[in-house]
Each structure stands twice: as C-alpha cells, then as structure tokens.
Amino acid sequence: MKMGFLTRRAALLGASALLAASAIAAVPAAAQNLTIAIGGSVTSLDPHFYNASPNNSVTSHFFDKLLEFDAKAQLVPQLAESWKAVEPTVWEFKLRRGVKWHDGRDFTAEDVAFTVKRAPNVPNSPGGFGGFVRAVEKVEILDPLTVRLHTPGPYPMLPTDLASVAIISRHAGEGAATEDYNSGKAAIGTGPYKFQAYSPGSRIQMVRNDAYWGGRPDWATVDYRVISSPPARTAAILSGDVDIIDTVPSSDLPRLKEEPKVELTSIQGLRVIYLSADRSRDENPIHVTDNDGKPLPRNPFNDLRVRRALTMAIQRDALAERVMQGTASPNGQWLPPGAYSYNPDVKVPAYDPEGARKLLAEAGFPNGFRMVLSSPNDRYPNDARTAQAVAQMWTRIGVQTQVEALPWSTFSARANRQEFGMRLVGWGSATGEASYALINILGTYDSEKRTGANNSGRYSNPELDELTAKALGTLDDKEREDILKRAVKMAMDDVAMFPLHQLVNTWAVKKGLKHEPRMDERTRAMDVRPD
C-alpha cells in the first residue's frame, strides 16, 4: 500500500519526537502570573463536552492528546512518542514514558482505551468529539505503554483525528459527569497546568504543573478570563489589566498598531464564517413565514434554487472590506487558498441580486418571504454586524430578514436543538484539510456512526457522505486530495453552507512578551513567553 500520508502528516517518529520533547523542556521557567482575556465564552471544562474553540483552548492547559497540532496545523507528538500503521487497518501508538497525572498516578494505555470509549458518549453534549473516534472498531492494549487501534478498513486519517481528542484519566473519569470536570473533581490531566477554580462564562484559574513531562511551564499561575465585549477587551489590554487578548476588534487595530505598550500578532486562520440553513423540517420551517407572517407549507431552504438565490445575493467583498475592515478575505468554501484539499475551481459566488430574484420567482417565491437570521453577538469578530449586513442584502431581493443576536452561551445551546431557521456561525478546520468539516458539519447526522456531530442544520447528502468515506479510506495523499476537492465542489454546488469569509487571527499582546499565533486561533498560556 502507498503510505505517503504517513510521511507527510503522521510519521514524526524517533528523533523528531525527542527533539520536540527536548525543545519544550528547554524553556526557562519564570515565577510570574499571566492574565489572558478571550472573547468567546467557555461553556465547560469537560474536554469531550463541546467541540468549540474557547473550550478547546482552555482544556488544552489541563489535558494532553496523543498527538497535537502545532501553530501551523502540522502534527507533532505529545503523549504518543511514535505511531505507525502496522497493518492497513491497525495503528500502533507507543506512549511516552514517565508521564504522570496531576494527582501523581501513572499515565498508561488503559487511559487511552477509556478515552476512546468515553469521548462519543457524553450526555447532553451540544456538539462533541464522537466523529474523531468513529473509525476505531477495537482498542488493543499490548502493554502499559503500547496501544493498537483497529479500524474496519484502511484509515490514514486516524492520527489526525486523534489530535483533536483530549486524553482523560480512567481513575478520575469513571463515573464522572461533565459537572465533575467543571467543579475540578475530575479535571485531572497530564497537561502543563492544574485546575484551581472555574466560574462559568467568566473566569478560569490555573496553577503550574511543576512535574509536567514537557518541562516546567513558564507561568506560575494563569488567570484566564472571558471578556465578551470587544471594547472592554481592548480597554483591558491598554490599561495593563491583562497580558493578551484575542479576536482584536477590527475597528481598534489602527489605534493598537500605534500603541507603544502593545504588540499585534496575526496569522492566516482556518476559520470560515458561514451561514447555515435549517434542513431538519420539510414543512412549517421555524422563523420563516410568508410576507403576511403566516406559516409556509414547505421549507424554502430545501429548494436548491432558493439556496442559490440567497448565496448570489451576498456581496462578500463588501463584507470583508467594510464590515471586517480588511481582517478577512471573501471565500466560497471553508479552507484558505494553499491548504491541503482547497479547491481552486470553487470560486467566490458572484454577487448577482437580479439573478437571485429570478431564481426566487422560479422557486415559487416571486415576492420573497420573511425570515430571522440568528447570530451570536460575542463569539466571532463582528459577528452581529456581519449578520446585519447580510440581512440588508437579502432584504433587497425581497427576503425580509430580521436579525436575532444572542450571547454565545445561549446561541450554542439553541442551535443544537435546531431552534434557528438560518444562523451565522464559524468553523475552524483545525486539521488544515477538508474532511474535518465534511464529517462534522456537512456529514449526515448519525449518532451511531458518529457523523455530523456539529451539523446543527441537519444537512444531508448521501452522495457527499459516500465521497467523504471514499476519501477517508484512500491511503495515497494525492489521490485522497483529489477526492476531497471533488467533495468540496459537490458541497458548494449544492450550497450545503453559505461561506462568507476567512478570518485572519489577530491578538494584542503586552510589550515584552513573545506570542506565537496559531492558525487554529486557540489562545493558550503555552504560546506566550517572557522576553
């Protein structure tokens, strides 16, 4: 079999693993406090509860993974020192020696097996991690530091998938609920920091893990705050109240660039801001009516002509230039140019309001209809402003659109219950390739197959699912990329989602600190170091 994927994305073995470990260990430690402020709300410290960037950023301080993504979305070893496919359907992972849980007990293969079983079975999860272990058919423990994962067919993406799954301890996790992680009782990881306190939606406090396998961390304590108001975040970094903020408001960038006490760091992001229509209802769609406010007998979003009309009515360059003020680029898919499986043949949809009106008339809506566009107002840069701009564009073609802007904590819970007709949301492809979205937000929702975990709109395209499965079972890198490009085009031809723009990730950091920006937009104490 061809194993190009192993050399390109996963086979960072032997010497490279030792170099990575020694590099981490060489970081000097300083007895200082670091204060971080983020815009997105942290809804849980259970690392398997909700696959959202704020949650993942925080839990990465407490919990490690077998593999991790570096700042540029490349795989590096973490709890696994090495990994290889010993057979087409069997992956073997050699675990790192001497790793201790925060309570001093040894990390072993039993913890990996427990994690694989627990990750897809968290009660009341609004969008969890089952998709990342769906291919694991059997866990085989050879010895305390060797584990083999069996898949029903060849599956080259398994190491990449596992880089999204935090490893939890069996002894702390057995019988533990999400509330036990939030209280700190079960928040016992192998990570560089230990739990100290958690105030939901407000603050997480942590202390240094002096026994961390990767070397003593820089910061004695970390104060991780949620400041949802963009002006308040800017004020906090300018006053010196915090050391670093994320999602810097675009309107404040000129001022911050001139501020001598602050430095900006940025990198092309993997997150696309997009719109998602509710496809779970055939009749009487939620928050969609005729122009008199009466229920519609059919869901207009299930008509491809309507979806095409809506996407043609969006002036994406105006969103990027005026709303985002140059901090985003228009996009017609969910990956930035240059990424593995980005399809250059899928263009940004042309702005054509007249063509949109004609398609609406063909679909039986010559006078349009009324709808609500729901959006978070504190999660993504200019999220509510973007929604308002799109609503105006749609209103111009006869689709009278009202915006409902909500705090992220409320929005995310309601989205999972399919309570929105149309919603604005973001998706960051942490793996740097197309299958992450194809499985989790565009794959048909199936709790048994563990697909569509974040597919709140319940979009379903069996042909797309088959193409995705074919790609994931293809070992050759080039052949798999070609299939994924076809899947991207199929999804966009079907208007499975409405991509708006790709974000550039920007942070503001106190002068004198070094920060490494990440493509996956995560804000972590491990990426900030004293100068």
Short mmCIF file of C-alpha atoms in Angstrom, two decimals:
data_model
loop_
_atom_site.label_atom_id
_atom_site.label_comp_id
_atom_site.label_asym_id
_atom_site.label_seq_id
_atom_site.Cartn_x
_atom_site.Cartn_y
_atom_site.Cartn_z
CA MET A 1 0.00 0.00 0.00
CA LYS A 2 1.11 3.61 -0.51
CA MET A 3 1.93 5.33 2.74
CA GLY A 4 2.62 8.90 1.61
CA PHE A 5 0.29 10.23 4.27
CA LEU A 6 2.48 8.74 6.96
CA THR A 7 5.48 10.71 5.83
CA ARG A 8 3.53 13.90 5.18
CA ARG A 9 1.27 14.23 8.19
CA ALA A 10 1.78 11.50 10.73
CA ALA A 11 5.16 9.80 10.76
CA LEU A 12 7.04 12.19 13.03
CA LEU A 13 8.89 9.44 14.84
CA GLY A 14 12.09 8.75 16.72
CA ALA A 15 14.50 11.67 16.57
CA SER A 16 11.83 14.26 15.77
CA ALA A 17 9.83 13.24 18.83
CA LEU A 18 12.92 13.53 21.05
CA LEU A 19 13.76 16.94 19.58
CA ALA A 20 10.22 18.18 20.24
CA ALA A 21 10.32 16.97 23.83
CA SER A 22 13.77 18.46 24.50
CA ALA A 23 12.76 21.77 22.95
CA ILE A 24 9.79 22.02 25.31
CA ALA A 25 11.91 21.03 28.28
CA ALA A 26 14.48 23.73 27.50
CA VAL A 27 12.02 26.60 28.06
CA PRO A 28 13.10 28.65 31.09
CA ALA A 29 10.59 28.93 33.90
CA ALA A 30 9.63 32.24 35.45
CA ALA A 31 7.57 32.67 38.60
CA GLN A 32 5.03 35.06 37.09
CA ASN A 33 1.33 35.37 36.53
CA LEU A 34 -0.17 35.54 33.06
CA THR A 35 -3.60 37.06 32.51
CA ILE A 36 -5.45 36.14 29.33
CA ALA A 37 -8.73 37.59 28.04
CA ILE A 38 -10.76 35.95 25.26
CA GLY A 39 -13.99 36.97 23.61
CA GLY A 40 -15.71 33.58 23.33
CA SER A 41 -17.49 32.04 26.29
CA VAL A 42 -16.09 28.85 27.84
CA THR A 43 -19.08 26.59 28.47
CA SER A 44 -17.37 23.62 30.15
CA LEU A 45 -14.05 22.18 31.34
CA ASP A 46 -15.11 18.71 30.25
CA PRO A 47 -12.74 18.23 27.29
CA HIS A 48 -15.27 15.99 25.50
CA PHE A 49 -18.39 18.11 26.05
CA TYR A 50 -18.33 20.63 23.22
CA ASN A 51 -16.00 20.99 20.25
CA ALA A 52 -15.70 24.78 20.34
CA SER A 53 -12.51 26.81 20.19
CA PRO A 54 -12.85 28.60 23.58
CA ASN A 55 -13.45 25.28 25.35
CA ASN A 56 -10.60 23.59 23.49
CA SER A 57 -8.23 26.47 24.24
CA VAL A 58 -8.81 26.20 27.98
CA THR A 59 -8.87 22.41 28.31
CA SER A 60 -5.57 22.15 26.42
CA HIS A 61 -3.92 23.57 29.54
CA PHE A 62 -5.15 20.65 31.65
CA PHE A 63 -5.26 17.76 29.19
CA ASP A 64 -2.86 16.47 26.54
CA LYS A 65 -3.60 14.45 23.42
CA LEU A 66 -1.77 11.57 21.79
CA LEU A 67 -0.77 13.97 19.02
CA GLU A 68 -1.19 17.70 18.77
CA PHE A 69 -1.26 20.35 16.05
CA ASP A 70 1.44 22.99 16.13
CA ALA A 71 0.83 26.65 15.37
CA LYS A 72 0.73 25.94 11.62
CA ALA A 73 -1.62 22.93 11.87
CA GLN A 74 1.09 20.29 11.48
CA LEU A 75 1.06 17.11 13.57
CA VAL A 76 3.59 16.79 16.38
CA PRO A 77 3.95 14.10 19.07
CA GLN A 78 2.51 14.63 22.51
CA LEU A 79 1.51 11.70 24.75
CA ALA A 80 2.39 9.32 21.92
CA GLU A 81 6.13 9.26 21.21
CA SER A 82 5.59 7.48 17.90
CA TRP A 83 2.87 5.89 15.81
CA LYS A 84 2.67 3.75 12.70
CA ALA A 85 0.29 1.61 10.69
CA VAL A 86 1.42 -1.97 11.41
CA GLU A 87 -1.33 -3.20 9.08
CA PRO A 88 -3.69 -1.34 6.74
CA THR A 89 -6.37 -1.47 9.47
CA VAL A 90 -4.21 -1.32 12.62
CA TRP A 91 -2.44 1.72 14.05
CA GLU A 92 0.08 1.25 16.85
CA PHE A 93 0.92 4.04 19.29
CA LYS A 94 3.94 3.99 21.58
CA LEU A 95 3.18 6.09 24.63
CA ARG A 96 5.56 8.45 26.37
CA ARG A 97 7.31 7.07 29.46
CA GLY A 98 7.21 8.76 32.84
CA VAL A 99 4.05 10.82 32.27
CA LYS A 100 2.08 11.48 35.47
CA TRP A 101 -1.47 12.62 36.03
CA HIS A 102 -1.89 15.72 38.15
CA ASP A 103 -2.53 13.51 41.18
CA GLY A 104 0.76 11.64 40.67
CA ARG A 105 -0.57 8.42 39.17
CA ASP A 106 0.93 6.94 36.01
CA PHE A 107 -0.47 7.54 32.55
CA THR A 108 -0.97 4.23 30.71
CA ALA A 109 -2.68 2.64 27.71
CA GLU A 110 -5.71 1.97 29.92
CA ASP A 111 -6.38 5.71 29.93
CA VAL A 112 -6.28 5.82 26.12
CA ALA A 113 -8.79 2.97 25.91
CA PHE A 114 -11.06 4.69 28.42
CA THR A 115 -10.89 7.96 26.47
CA VAL A 116 -11.86 6.33 23.16
CA LYS A 117 -14.90 4.80 24.86
CA ARG A 118 -15.95 7.92 26.72
CA ALA A 119 -15.42 10.68 24.11
CA PRO A 120 -18.51 9.93 21.97
CA ASN A 121 -20.81 9.24 24.93
CA VAL A 122 -21.03 12.48 26.89
CA PRO A 123 -24.66 13.16 27.91
CA ASN A 124 -26.24 16.41 26.68
CA SER A 125 -23.23 17.32 24.55
CA PRO A 126 -24.17 20.14 22.13
CA GLY A 127 -21.52 19.01 19.63
CA GLY A 128 -18.87 16.64 20.85
CA PHE A 129 -15.96 14.52 19.71
CA GLY A 130 -17.52 11.26 18.58
CA GLY A 131 -16.57 11.96 14.97
CA PHE A 132 -12.89 11.71 15.81
CA VAL A 133 -13.08 8.17 17.16
CA ARG A 134 -15.83 6.84 14.92
CA ALA A 135 -13.30 4.82 12.90
CA VAL A 136 -12.00 2.94 15.96
CA GLU A 137 -13.53 -0.51 15.94
CA LYS A 138 -11.37 -2.05 18.66
CA VAL A 139 -8.76 -0.95 21.21
CA GLU A 140 -6.00 -3.46 21.89
CA ILE A 141 -3.60 -2.91 24.80
CA LEU A 142 -0.28 -4.70 24.22
CA ASP A 143 1.42 -3.37 27.35
CA PRO A 144 1.10 -0.30 29.62
CA LEU A 145 2.80 1.90 27.02
CA THR A 146 1.64 0.34 23.73
CA VAL A 147 -1.86 0.51 22.30
CA ARG A 148 -3.24 -0.57 18.96
CA LEU A 149 -6.37 0.90 17.41
CA HIS A 150 -8.22 -1.25 14.87
CA THR A 151 -10.34 0.24 12.07
CA PRO A 152 -12.82 -1.62 9.84
CA GLY A 153 -10.90 -0.55 6.72
CA PRO A 154 -7.76 1.40 5.82
CA TYR A 155 -7.98 4.78 7.54
CA PRO A 156 -4.97 7.09 7.10
CA MET A 157 -6.65 9.99 8.92
CA LEU A 158 -6.73 8.35 12.35
CA PRO A 159 -3.63 10.12 13.75
CA THR A 160 -5.04 13.43 12.52
CA ASP A 161 -8.41 12.71 14.12
CA LEU A 162 -6.84 11.79 17.44
CA ALA A 163 -5.07 15.14 17.58
CA SER A 164 -8.48 16.60 18.46
CA VAL A 165 -9.23 14.22 21.35
CA ALA A 166 -8.00 15.06 24.85
CA ILE A 167 -6.84 12.03 26.84
CA ILE A 168 -8.51 11.74 30.24
CA SER A 169 -7.63 9.54 33.20
CA ARG A 170 -9.60 6.38 33.74
CA HIS A 171 -9.36 6.57 37.53
CA ALA A 172 -10.71 10.13 37.64
CA GLY A 173 -13.15 9.77 34.75
CA GLU A 174 -15.00 6.57 35.59
CA GLY A 175 -18.48 7.56 36.68
CA ALA A 176 -17.67 11.26 36.34
CA ALA A 177 -20.16 13.65 34.76
CA THR A 178 -19.47 16.93 33.00
CA GLU A 179 -20.26 18.71 36.27
CA ASP A 180 -17.35 16.88 37.92
CA TYR A 181 -14.94 18.36 35.39
CA ASN A 182 -16.42 21.83 35.90
CA SER A 183 -16.00 21.55 39.68
CA GLY A 184 -12.42 20.37 39.28
CA LYS A 185 -13.06 16.97 40.83
CA ALA A 186 -12.40 15.12 37.55
CA ALA A 187 -10.23 17.81 35.89
CA ILE A 188 -7.10 15.75 36.49
CA GLY A 189 -4.99 15.73 33.36
CA THR A 190 -1.39 15.39 32.26
CA GLY A 191 -1.19 18.96 30.98
CA PRO A 192 1.16 21.82 31.90
CA TYR A 193 -1.34 23.47 34.25
CA LYS A 194 -3.63 22.28 37.03
CA PHE A 195 -7.17 23.31 37.82
CA GLN A 196 -7.63 25.92 40.56
CA ALA A 197 -11.08 27.48 40.02
CA TYR A 198 -13.80 27.91 37.40
CA SER A 199 -16.56 30.50 37.22
CA PRO A 200 -18.72 29.51 34.21
CA GLY A 201 -18.76 32.15 31.48
CA SER A 202 -16.38 34.35 33.42
CA ARG A 203 -13.03 33.03 34.63
CA ILE A 204 -10.74 30.02 34.86
CA GLN A 205 -7.77 30.00 37.20
CA MET A 206 -4.92 27.52 36.98
CA VAL A 207 -1.54 26.84 38.54
CA ARG A 208 1.69 25.48 37.12
CA ASN A 209 2.23 21.71 36.95
CA ASP A 210 5.83 21.53 38.17
CA ALA A 211 6.01 17.82 37.26
CA TYR A 212 4.91 18.33 33.64
CA TRP A 213 6.58 15.79 31.34
CA GLY A 214 7.46 18.51 28.84
CA GLY A 215 9.31 20.68 31.32
CA ARG A 216 8.35 23.27 33.90
CA PRO A 217 5.92 25.80 32.35
CA ASP A 218 6.77 29.50 32.21
CA TRP A 219 3.91 30.80 34.31
CA ALA A 220 3.30 30.08 38.00
CA THR A 221 -0.38 30.96 37.64
CA VAL A 222 -2.69 31.71 34.74
CA ASP A 223 -5.80 33.85 35.07
CA TYR A 224 -7.97 33.05 32.04
CA ARG A 225 -10.86 35.50 31.66
CA VAL A 226 -13.85 35.82 29.37
CA ILE A 227 -14.47 39.42 28.30
CA SER A 228 -17.16 39.22 25.65
CA SER A 229 -17.33 42.96 24.93
CA PRO A 230 -14.76 43.92 22.25
CA PRO A 231 -14.29 47.49 23.60
CA ALA A 232 -13.80 46.09 27.10
CA ARG A 233 -11.12 43.66 25.85
CA THR A 234 -9.28 46.50 24.14
CA ALA A 235 -9.53 48.64 27.27
CA ALA A 236 -8.18 45.75 29.35
CA ILE A 237 -5.02 45.34 27.25
CA LEU A 238 -4.46 49.12 27.04
CA SER A 239 -4.78 49.53 30.81
CA GLY A 240 -2.42 46.64 31.51
CA ASP A 241 -5.14 44.70 33.31
CA VAL A 242 -4.49 41.70 31.02
CA ASP A 243 -1.43 40.50 29.14
CA ILE A 244 -3.03 39.23 25.93
CA ILE A 245 -6.41 39.39 24.19
CA ASP A 246 -7.79 37.50 21.21
CA THR A 247 -10.28 38.48 18.47
CA VAL A 248 -9.00 42.05 18.40
CA PRO A 249 -11.79 44.32 17.14
CA SER A 250 -11.01 45.44 13.61
CA SER A 251 -12.06 48.99 14.48
CA ASP A 252 -9.33 49.13 17.16
CA LEU A 253 -6.49 47.81 15.00
CA PRO A 254 -5.22 51.24 13.83
CA ARG A 255 -5.09 52.50 17.41
CA LEU A 256 -3.39 49.39 18.76
CA LYS A 257 -0.78 49.45 15.99
CA GLU A 258 0.34 52.85 17.26
CA GLU A 259 0.26 51.90 20.95
CA PRO A 260 3.85 51.56 22.28
CA LYS A 261 2.83 49.26 25.14
CA VAL A 262 1.17 46.70 22.86
CA GLU A 263 2.23 44.45 20.00
CA LEU A 264 -0.04 42.70 17.49
CA THR A 265 0.47 39.15 16.27
CA SER A 266 -1.50 37.60 13.44
CA ILE A 267 -1.69 34.61 11.11
CA GLN A 268 -3.99 33.41 8.35
CA GLY A 269 -6.75 31.49 10.11
CA LEU A 270 -8.51 28.25 9.35
CA ARG A 271 -11.91 29.54 10.41
CA VAL A 272 -14.61 30.35 7.91
CA ILE A 273 -17.61 32.42 8.92
CA TYR A 274 -20.67 30.95 7.23
CA LEU A 275 -24.44 30.73 7.27
CA SER A 276 -26.31 27.50 7.87
CA ALA A 277 -29.94 26.87 6.98
CA ASP A 278 -32.20 24.57 8.97
CA ARG A 279 -32.87 21.49 6.85
CA SER A 280 -34.47 19.39 9.60
CA ARG A 281 -38.03 20.42 8.69
CA ASP A 282 -39.89 19.81 5.43
CA GLU A 283 -42.95 21.79 6.46
CA ASN A 284 -43.60 24.88 8.58
CA PRO A 285 -39.94 25.92 8.91
CA ILE A 286 -39.02 27.72 12.10
CA HIS A 287 -38.71 31.53 11.98
CA VAL A 288 -39.66 31.57 8.28
CA THR A 289 -43.06 32.83 7.09
CA ASP A 290 -44.76 34.39 4.09
CA ASN A 291 -44.89 38.16 3.86
CA ASP A 292 -48.04 38.26 5.99
CA GLY A 293 -46.42 36.31 8.79
CA LYS A 294 -48.28 33.08 8.02
CA PRO A 295 -46.53 29.68 8.15
CA LEU A 296 -45.09 28.29 4.92
CA PRO A 297 -46.28 24.87 3.80
CA ARG A 298 -42.74 23.92 2.72
CA ASN A 299 -39.23 24.74 3.81
CA PRO A 300 -37.73 27.10 1.20
CA PHE A 301 -34.18 26.15 2.25
CA ASN A 302 -34.77 22.63 0.91
CA ASP A 303 -35.04 24.13 -2.59
CA LEU A 304 -31.65 24.48 -4.30
CA ARG A 305 -32.92 27.47 -6.29
CA VAL A 306 -33.63 29.36 -3.06
CA ARG A 307 -30.23 28.48 -1.63
CA ARG A 308 -28.53 29.66 -4.81
CA ALA A 309 -30.55 32.86 -4.77
CA LEU A 310 -29.53 33.60 -1.20
CA THR A 311 -25.85 32.99 -1.83
CA MET A 312 -25.91 35.11 -5.01
CA ALA A 313 -27.44 37.98 -3.04
CA ILE A 314 -24.46 38.23 -0.66
CA GLN A 315 -21.83 40.81 -1.58
CA ARG A 316 -18.84 39.11 0.05
CA ASP A 317 -16.20 41.64 -0.92
CA ALA A 318 -18.23 44.34 0.81
CA LEU A 319 -18.43 42.25 3.98
CA ALA A 320 -14.66 41.74 4.01
CA GLU A 321 -13.80 45.37 3.23
CA ARG A 322 -16.45 47.33 5.12
CA VAL A 323 -17.60 45.12 7.98
CA MET A 324 -14.37 43.24 8.61
CA GLN A 325 -12.17 46.20 7.60
CA GLY A 326 -9.64 44.02 5.81
CA THR A 327 -9.26 41.40 8.57
CA ALA A 328 -10.93 38.70 6.47
CA SER A 329 -10.98 37.58 2.85
CA PRO A 330 -14.08 36.56 0.84
CA ASN A 331 -14.42 32.81 0.38
CA GLY A 332 -16.65 30.35 -1.42
CA GLN A 333 -15.50 27.27 0.55
CA TRP A 334 -14.23 26.51 4.04
CA LEU A 335 -10.44 26.43 3.65
CA PRO A 336 -7.98 29.21 2.74
CA PRO A 337 -6.05 29.04 -0.54
CA GLY A 338 -2.98 26.83 -0.29
CA ALA A 339 -4.45 24.44 2.25
CA TYR A 340 -4.47 20.70 1.51
CA SER A 341 -7.70 19.91 -0.42
CA TYR A 342 -8.60 23.56 -1.10
CA ASN A 343 -10.32 23.52 -4.49
CA PRO A 344 -9.26 26.45 -6.72
CA ASP A 345 -12.11 25.67 -9.11
CA VAL A 346 -14.65 26.65 -6.45
CA LYS A 347 -14.86 30.41 -6.76
CA VAL A 348 -16.35 33.05 -4.51
CA PRO A 349 -20.02 33.26 -5.61
CA ALA A 350 -20.60 36.27 -7.84
CA TYR A 351 -22.86 39.00 -6.48
CA ASP A 352 -25.98 38.93 -8.67
CA PRO A 353 -29.12 40.32 -6.98
CA GLU A 354 -31.14 40.33 -10.21
CA GLY A 355 -30.31 36.69 -10.86
CA ALA A 356 -31.26 35.94 -7.25
CA ARG A 357 -34.72 37.47 -7.71
CA LYS A 358 -35.29 35.38 -10.84
CA LEU A 359 -34.36 32.17 -9.00
CA LEU A 360 -36.71 33.04 -6.15
CA ALA A 361 -39.54 33.53 -8.65
CA GLU A 362 -38.75 30.19 -10.30
CA ALA A 363 -38.89 28.54 -6.88
CA GLY A 364 -42.38 29.94 -6.27
CA PHE A 365 -41.42 32.98 -4.19
CA PRO A 366 -41.79 35.92 -6.62
CA ASN A 367 -42.48 38.22 -3.67
CA GLY A 368 -39.93 36.61 -1.41
CA PHE A 369 -40.70 35.65 2.19
CA ARG A 370 -39.81 36.66 5.73
CA MET A 371 -37.18 35.09 7.96
CA VAL A 372 -34.99 35.53 11.02
CA LEU A 373 -31.20 35.28 10.84
CA SER A 374 -29.81 34.28 14.24
CA SER A 375 -26.25 35.13 15.22
CA PRO A 376 -24.01 35.20 18.26
CA ASN A 377 -23.03 38.70 19.32
CA ASP A 378 -19.89 37.87 21.30
CA ARG A 379 -18.21 34.89 19.64
CA TYR A 380 -16.58 35.96 16.34
CA PRO A 381 -15.15 39.28 15.18
CA ASN A 382 -18.04 41.50 14.04
CA ASP A 383 -20.44 38.55 14.11
CA ALA A 384 -23.66 40.51 14.76
CA ARG A 385 -22.56 43.29 12.37
CA THR A 386 -21.95 40.71 9.65
CA ALA A 387 -25.42 39.25 10.22
CA GLN A 388 -26.98 42.72 9.95
CA ALA A 389 -25.18 43.37 6.66
CA VAL A 390 -26.32 40.04 5.19
CA ALA A 391 -29.88 40.74 6.35
CA GLN A 392 -29.87 44.02 4.42
CA MET A 393 -28.59 42.27 1.29
CA TRP A 394 -31.29 39.61 1.49
CA THR A 395 -33.99 42.19 2.18
CA ARG A 396 -33.02 43.92 -1.07
CA ILE A 397 -34.02 40.83 -3.09
CA GLY A 398 -37.37 40.50 -1.29
CA VAL A 399 -36.41 38.17 1.56
CA GLN A 400 -37.32 40.37 4.51
CA THR A 401 -34.71 39.40 7.12
CA GLN A 402 -34.63 40.28 10.80
CA VAL A 403 -31.52 39.63 12.92
CA GLU A 404 -31.63 37.93 16.31
CA ALA A 405 -28.27 38.44 18.09
CA LEU A 406 -27.59 36.34 21.20
CA PRO A 407 -24.77 35.64 23.66
CA TRP A 408 -22.75 32.59 22.61
CA SER A 409 -23.74 30.52 25.65
CA THR A 410 -27.42 30.88 24.70
CA PHE A 411 -26.88 30.69 20.96
CA SER A 412 -24.87 27.43 21.01
CA ALA A 413 -27.42 25.60 23.16
CA ARG A 414 -30.35 26.70 21.00
CA ALA A 415 -28.51 25.89 17.76
CA ASN A 416 -28.03 22.32 18.92
CA ARG A 417 -31.80 22.00 19.43
CA GLN A 418 -32.49 23.18 15.83
CA GLU A 419 -34.22 26.32 17.06
CA PHE A 420 -32.97 28.56 14.25
CA GLY A 421 -34.16 28.81 10.67
CA MET A 422 -30.95 30.44 9.48
CA ARG A 423 -27.86 31.04 11.63
CA LEU A 424 -24.44 32.64 11.37
CA VAL A 425 -21.63 30.55 12.81
CA GLY A 426 -17.95 29.80 12.31
CA TRP A 427 -15.97 26.63 11.70
CA GLY A 428 -12.26 26.24 12.17
CA SER A 429 -10.74 23.30 10.30
CA ALA A 430 -8.06 22.54 12.86
CA THR A 431 -6.70 19.67 10.77
CA GLY A 432 -5.94 22.02 7.87
CA GLU A 433 -7.86 19.88 5.36
CA ALA A 434 -11.41 19.42 4.10
CA SER A 435 -12.56 16.21 5.79
CA TYR A 436 -12.83 17.87 9.22
CA ALA A 437 -15.83 19.88 8.00
CA LEU A 438 -17.17 17.15 5.71
CA ILE A 439 -17.51 14.79 8.67
CA ASN A 440 -18.60 17.14 11.43
CA ILE A 441 -20.73 19.91 9.93
CA LEU A 442 -21.74 18.58 6.49
CA GLY A 443 -21.90 14.85 7.17
CA THR A 444 -25.37 13.40 7.72
CA TYR A 445 -26.14 13.44 11.44
CA ASP A 446 -25.97 9.89 12.76
CA SER A 447 -25.32 9.29 16.45
CA GLU A 448 -24.47 5.63 15.87
CA LYS A 449 -21.99 6.28 13.06
CA ARG A 450 -20.79 9.37 14.94
CA THR A 451 -21.03 11.68 11.97
CA GLY A 452 -22.47 15.19 11.81
CA ALA A 453 -21.69 15.91 15.46
CA ASN A 454 -21.77 19.67 14.77
CA ASN A 455 -24.33 19.53 11.97
CA SER A 456 -27.00 21.55 13.76
CA GLY A 457 -28.78 22.41 10.49
CA ARG A 458 -29.13 18.66 9.71
CA TYR A 459 -27.96 19.00 6.13
CA SER A 460 -27.81 15.58 4.46
CA ASN A 461 -26.41 14.48 1.12
CA PRO A 462 -25.81 10.69 0.86
CA GLU A 463 -23.71 11.14 -2.29
CA LEU A 464 -21.45 13.57 -0.44
CA ASP A 465 -21.23 11.17 2.51
CA GLU A 466 -20.09 8.39 0.16
CA LEU A 467 -17.45 10.59 -1.42
CA THR A 468 -16.18 11.63 2.01
CA ALA A 469 -15.95 7.99 3.10
CA LYS A 470 -14.06 7.14 -0.07
CA ALA A 471 -11.53 9.90 0.60
CA LEU A 472 -11.00 8.82 4.19
CA GLY A 473 -10.23 5.26 3.09
CA THR A 474 -7.69 6.35 0.46
CA LEU A 475 -4.07 5.98 1.58
CA ASP A 476 -2.35 7.88 -1.23
CA ASP A 477 -2.06 11.62 -0.42
CA LYS A 478 -2.60 12.94 -3.94
CA GLU A 479 -5.48 10.61 -4.73
CA ARG A 480 -7.19 11.45 -1.42
CA GLU A 481 -6.76 15.18 -2.03
CA ASP A 482 -8.35 14.88 -5.47
CA ILE A 483 -11.37 13.13 -3.95
CA LEU A 484 -11.67 15.74 -1.21
CA LYS A 485 -11.56 18.51 -3.83
CA ARG A 486 -14.45 16.81 -5.62
CA ALA A 487 -16.33 16.67 -2.32
CA VAL A 488 -15.74 20.38 -1.73
CA LYS A 489 -17.17 21.19 -5.16
CA MET A 490 -20.14 18.88 -4.65
CA ALA A 491 -20.97 20.52 -1.33
CA MET A 492 -20.68 24.04 -2.69
CA ASP A 493 -22.64 23.25 -5.86
CA ASP A 494 -25.40 22.06 -3.53
CA VAL A 495 -25.00 25.18 -1.36
CA ALA A 496 -24.63 22.95 1.68
CA MET A 497 -23.50 26.05 3.54
CA PHE A 498 -23.07 29.75 2.75
CA PRO A 499 -19.38 30.64 3.25
CA LEU A 500 -18.84 34.36 3.80
CA HIS A 501 -15.20 34.99 4.62
CA GLN A 502 -12.00 33.51 6.05
CA LEU A 503 -10.66 35.16 9.18
CA VAL A 504 -7.16 36.39 9.87
CA ASN A 505 -6.43 35.59 13.53
CA THR A 506 -5.11 38.57 15.48
CA TRP A 507 -4.01 39.02 19.10
CA ALA A 508 -2.85 42.04 21.08
CA VAL A 509 0.00 41.28 23.48
CA LYS A 510 1.66 43.34 26.18
CA LYS A 511 5.04 44.64 25.08
CA GLY A 512 7.85 42.47 26.39
CA LEU A 513 6.04 39.16 25.88
CA LYS A 514 6.57 36.78 22.98
CA HIS A 515 3.50 35.20 21.43
CA GLU A 516 3.28 32.55 18.72
CA PRO A 517 -0.02 32.99 16.81
CA ARG A 518 -1.88 29.83 15.85
CA MET A 519 -3.84 29.06 12.68
CA ASP A 520 -6.45 27.25 14.80
CA GLU A 521 -6.99 30.56 16.71
CA ARG A 522 -6.53 28.96 20.12
CA THR A 523 -5.29 31.26 22.85
CA ARG A 524 -3.02 29.40 25.26
CA ALA A 525 -0.57 30.26 28.01
CA MET A 526 1.89 27.82 26.42
CA ASP A 527 2.21 30.13 23.40
CA VAL A 528 3.13 33.19 25.47
CA ARG A 529 6.63 33.51 26.89
CA PRO A 530 8.58 36.14 28.79
CA ASP A 531 11.00 38.05 26.58
#
